[in-house]
Amino acid sequence: MRAGDRLPPLEIPVTRTLVVAGAIASRDYQDVHHDPELARQKGAPDVFMNILTTNGLVGRYVTDHFGPTAVLRKVAIRLGAPNHPGDTMVLTGGVERVDGDTAVVRVVGANGLGDHVTGTVTVTVPGDTR
Amino acid sequence: MSDEQRYDELGARLKKFEGRPAALSGVGKDPVNAPMIRHWCEAMGDTNPAYTGPDAIAPPTMLQAWTMGGLSGHQGRTGAYDELLGLLEASGCTAVVATDCEQEYLRPLRPGDEVAFDTVIEAVSGRKTTKLGTGYFVTTRTDLRVGGEPVGTHRFRILKYAPAPRAPRPPRPRPVVNRDNAGFWQGVAEHRLLIQRCTGCGLLRHPWLPGCNACGSPDWDTLEASGEGTVHSYVVQHHPSFPAFSAADPADGAAGPYAVGLIELAEGVRMVSDVVGVPYDEVRIGLPVRLVFRRYDEELTLPVFQAVER
């Protein structure tokens, strides 16, 4: 791995099932992640993905690329435009810098409204030192 | 007291929570376990083999999940965090959205690990106005341990906010009523659609005019329309958006496309009006319609045309 390397994009269809399954798998029962009526009362047009699911997807995106031996060290994300059902989030990423076998990867997940998530992932890939 | 003063005072009270513990010696409700890992991987579509089998580790990004209170609430929470959230709720900041999550993983978690954690309120922002509404950012840091050994840290920022009120739907523009068309609007007020008829030559006309285009006679009377008609032509307005005319759910305030119909009445004259009771993209030339009087607000009732099933 080298600074400047691009990760292939990953398309995530944002289904209602993904939003709800992600919320429940992360034990997040905030109503805005499963109840459209209550989400609307709070000013959102529909339910939206919780941050833990976004975090999980960002982690998956990086380990999918670097393989099962890759070890996540840090994941830092910031949310922007919400992920609502019916949208598609496209994750893209690039290696920002490399130190030994550890890389810092910049990740952006964009949906129809704009950037849903921007963040950096620090990952160690044993044996991959170039 | 102005809103500004009230919020400033609240901001000062909230600031005092910085550094106070939010959770002390919290304990994960379940030890790290294979079923929760599998549910997580299924939801995320994560097929990484590191998360299955006898040497499985938990996906590192699950870190926070092991500390979640779920439906039965959090363990080890101090009064401080609830008090902070209570103050925000009482001030109208009833909604919450997570904005940032920064996690550091010191070692992988494995099934059987019993997670303990402490959380501190790291920072409370001043009052911020965002697209969602006005509120305060609250940042917490959670340190996780297993058997006394640090395994990870988790910094989390939420925005606790008062949802911005939705812009009220703008009213429909008022009709211009003048000497020449006052009779038409008088008819509408009585739920009668009146067509002008020249008493010189008998020609029907719409819209209302002071004289006959055919014979020039200024004399007229009226004929009440039966209300039957068809769509002679139509356009669909997409842009610019105009919520007052939108057929979308009024509660939603959205400005969607809408159809403007040129309706040919059974009597032979045509008038421009709304076609209702059918999605804008299903309006067609020749569509049979029937007159209805629709009340748009306290002061405005208009003749519009409802699609008829045939």
CSV table of C-alpha atoms in Angstrom, one decimal, chain A residues 1-124:
chain,number,residue,atom,x,y,z
A,1,MET,CA,0.0,0.0,0.0
A,2,ARG,CA,1.1,3.5,-0.9
A,3,ALA,CA,0.0,7.0,-0.2
A,4,GLY,CA,-2.3,8.0,-3.1
A,5,ASP,CA,-3.7,4.4,-3.6
A,6,ARG,CA,-7.5,4.6,-4.3
A,7,LEU,CA,-9.9,2.0,-2.9
A,8,PRO,CA,-12.5,0.8,-5.3
A,9,PRO,CA,-15.9,2.4,-4.6
A,10,LEU,CA,-18.5,0.4,-2.7
A,11,GLU,CA,-22.2,1.1,-3.4
A,12,ILE,CA,-24.5,0.6,-0.4
A,13,PRO,CA,-28.2,0.7,-1.3
A,14,VAL,CA,-29.8,2.4,1.7
A,15,THR,CA,-32.9,0.3,2.3
A,16,ARG,CA,-35.4,0.6,5.1
A,17,THR,CA,-34.2,-2.9,6.1
A,18,LEU,CA,-30.6,-1.8,6.3
A,19,VAL,CA,-31.5,1.2,8.4
A,20,VAL,CA,-33.6,-0.8,10.9
A,21,ALA,CA,-31.3,-3.9,10.9
A,22,GLY,CA,-28.2,-1.7,11.6
A,23,ALA,CA,-30.0,0.2,14.4
A,24,ILE,CA,-31.1,-3.0,16.1
A,25,ALA,CA,-27.8,-4.8,15.6
A,26,SER,CA,-26.1,-1.9,17.3
A,27,ARG,CA,-28.8,-1.9,20.1
A,28,ASP,CA,-29.9,1.7,19.1
A,29,TYR,CA,-33.6,1.9,19.7
A,30,GLN,CA,-33.9,5.7,19.0
A,31,ASP,CA,-37.3,6.0,17.3
A,32,VAL,CA,-35.9,8.1,14.4
A,33,HIS,CA,-34.1,4.9,13.2
A,34,HIS,CA,-37.2,2.8,12.9
A,35,ASP,CA,-40.4,4.8,13.1
A,36,PRO,CA,-41.1,7.1,10.1
A,37,GLU,CA,-44.0,8.9,11.8
A,38,LEU,CA,-41.9,9.9,14.9
A,39,ALA,CA,-39.0,10.8,12.6
A,40,ARG,CA,-41.2,13.2,10.8
A,41,GLN,CA,-42.4,14.8,14.0
A,42,LYS,CA,-38.8,15.5,14.8
A,43,GLY,CA,-38.3,17.3,11.5
A,44,ALA,CA,-36.8,14.5,9.3
A,45,PRO,CA,-38.6,13.4,6.2
A,46,ASP,CA,-38.2,9.7,7.0
A,47,VAL,CA,-36.2,7.3,9.2
A,48,PHE,CA,-32.4,7.7,8.8
A,49,MET,CA,-29.3,5.5,9.4
A,50,ASN,CA,-27.7,5.7,12.8
A,51,ILE,CA,-24.1,6.6,13.3
A,52,LEU,CA,-23.1,3.1,14.5
A,53,THR,CA,-24.3,1.6,11.3
A,54,THR,CA,-22.4,4.2,9.3
A,55,ASN,CA,-19.3,3.4,11.4
A,56,GLY,CA,-19.7,-0.3,10.8
A,57,LEU,CA,-20.0,0.2,7.1
A,58,VAL,CA,-16.9,2.4,7.0
A,59,GLY,CA,-15.0,-0.2,8.9
A,60,ARG,CA,-16.2,-2.9,6.5
A,61,TYR,CA,-15.3,-0.9,3.5
A,62,VAL,CA,-11.7,-0.7,4.7
A,63,THR,CA,-11.3,-4.3,5.8
A,64,ASP,CA,-13.0,-5.5,2.6
A,65,HIS,CA,-10.2,-3.9,0.7
A,66,PHE,CA,-7.2,-4.7,2.9
A,67,GLY,CA,-8.4,-8.3,3.7
A,68,PRO,CA,-9.0,-10.3,6.9
A,69,THR,CA,-5.6,-9.8,8.3
A,70,ALA,CA,-6.1,-6.0,8.4
A,71,VAL,CA,-6.5,-4.6,11.9
A,72,LEU,CA,-8.5,-1.5,12.5
A,73,ARG,CA,-6.8,0.9,14.9
A,74,LYS,CA,-8.9,4.0,14.7
A,75,VAL,CA,-12.1,5.0,13.0
A,76,ALA,CA,-13.1,8.7,13.2
A,77,ILE,CA,-16.2,9.8,11.3
A,78,ARG,CA,-18.3,12.9,11.0
A,79,LEU,CA,-21.9,12.8,9.6
A,80,GLY,CA,-23.4,15.2,7.2
A,81,ALA,CA,-26.4,14.5,5.0
A,82,PRO,CA,-28.6,11.8,6.4
A,83,ASN,CA,-29.0,8.3,4.8
A,84,HIS,CA,-32.7,7.9,4.1
A,85,PRO,CA,-34.3,4.8,2.7
A,86,GLY,CA,-34.3,4.8,-1.1
A,87,ASP,CA,-31.0,6.5,-1.4
A,88,THR,CA,-27.7,5.0,-2.3
A,89,MET,CA,-24.4,5.7,-0.5
A,90,VAL,CA,-21.2,5.3,-2.5
A,91,LEU,CA,-18.1,4.9,-0.3
A,92,THR,CA,-14.9,6.0,-1.8
A,93,GLY,CA,-11.5,6.1,-0.2
A,94,GLY,CA,-7.8,6.8,-0.6
A,95,VAL,CA,-4.7,6.1,1.3
A,96,GLU,CA,-3.6,9.4,2.7
A,97,ARG,CA,-0.3,8.3,4.3
A,98,VAL,CA,1.6,5.2,5.2
A,99,ASP,CA,3.9,4.6,8.2
A,100,GLY,CA,5.4,1.1,8.2
A,101,ASP,CA,2.6,-1.4,7.9
A,102,THR,CA,0.0,1.2,9.0
A,103,ALA,CA,-2.1,3.4,6.7
A,104,VAL,CA,-4.4,6.3,7.2
A,105,VAL,CA,-7.3,6.0,4.8
A,106,ARG,CA,-9.6,8.9,4.0
A,107,VAL,CA,-13.2,7.8,3.4
A,108,VAL,CA,-16.1,9.6,2.0
A,109,GLY,CA,-19.7,8.2,1.7
A,110,ALA,CA,-21.8,10.3,-0.6
A,111,ASN,CA,-25.6,9.9,-1.1
A,112,GLY,CA,-28.1,11.8,-3.2
A,113,LEU,CA,-28.2,14.7,-0.7
A,114,GLY,CA,-24.4,15.2,-0.4
A,115,ASP,CA,-21.7,13.7,1.8
A,116,HIS,CA,-23.2,11.5,4.4
A,117,VAL,CA,-20.0,10.6,6.1
A,118,THR,CA,-16.4,11.8,6.0
A,119,GLY,CA,-13.7,10.3,8.1
A,120,THR,CA,-10.3,8.7,8.5
A,121,VAL,CA,-9.5,5.1,9.3
A,122,THR,CA,-6.2,3.9,10.6
A,123,VAL,CA,-5.5,0.4,9.7
A,124,THR,CA,-2.5,-2.0,10.1
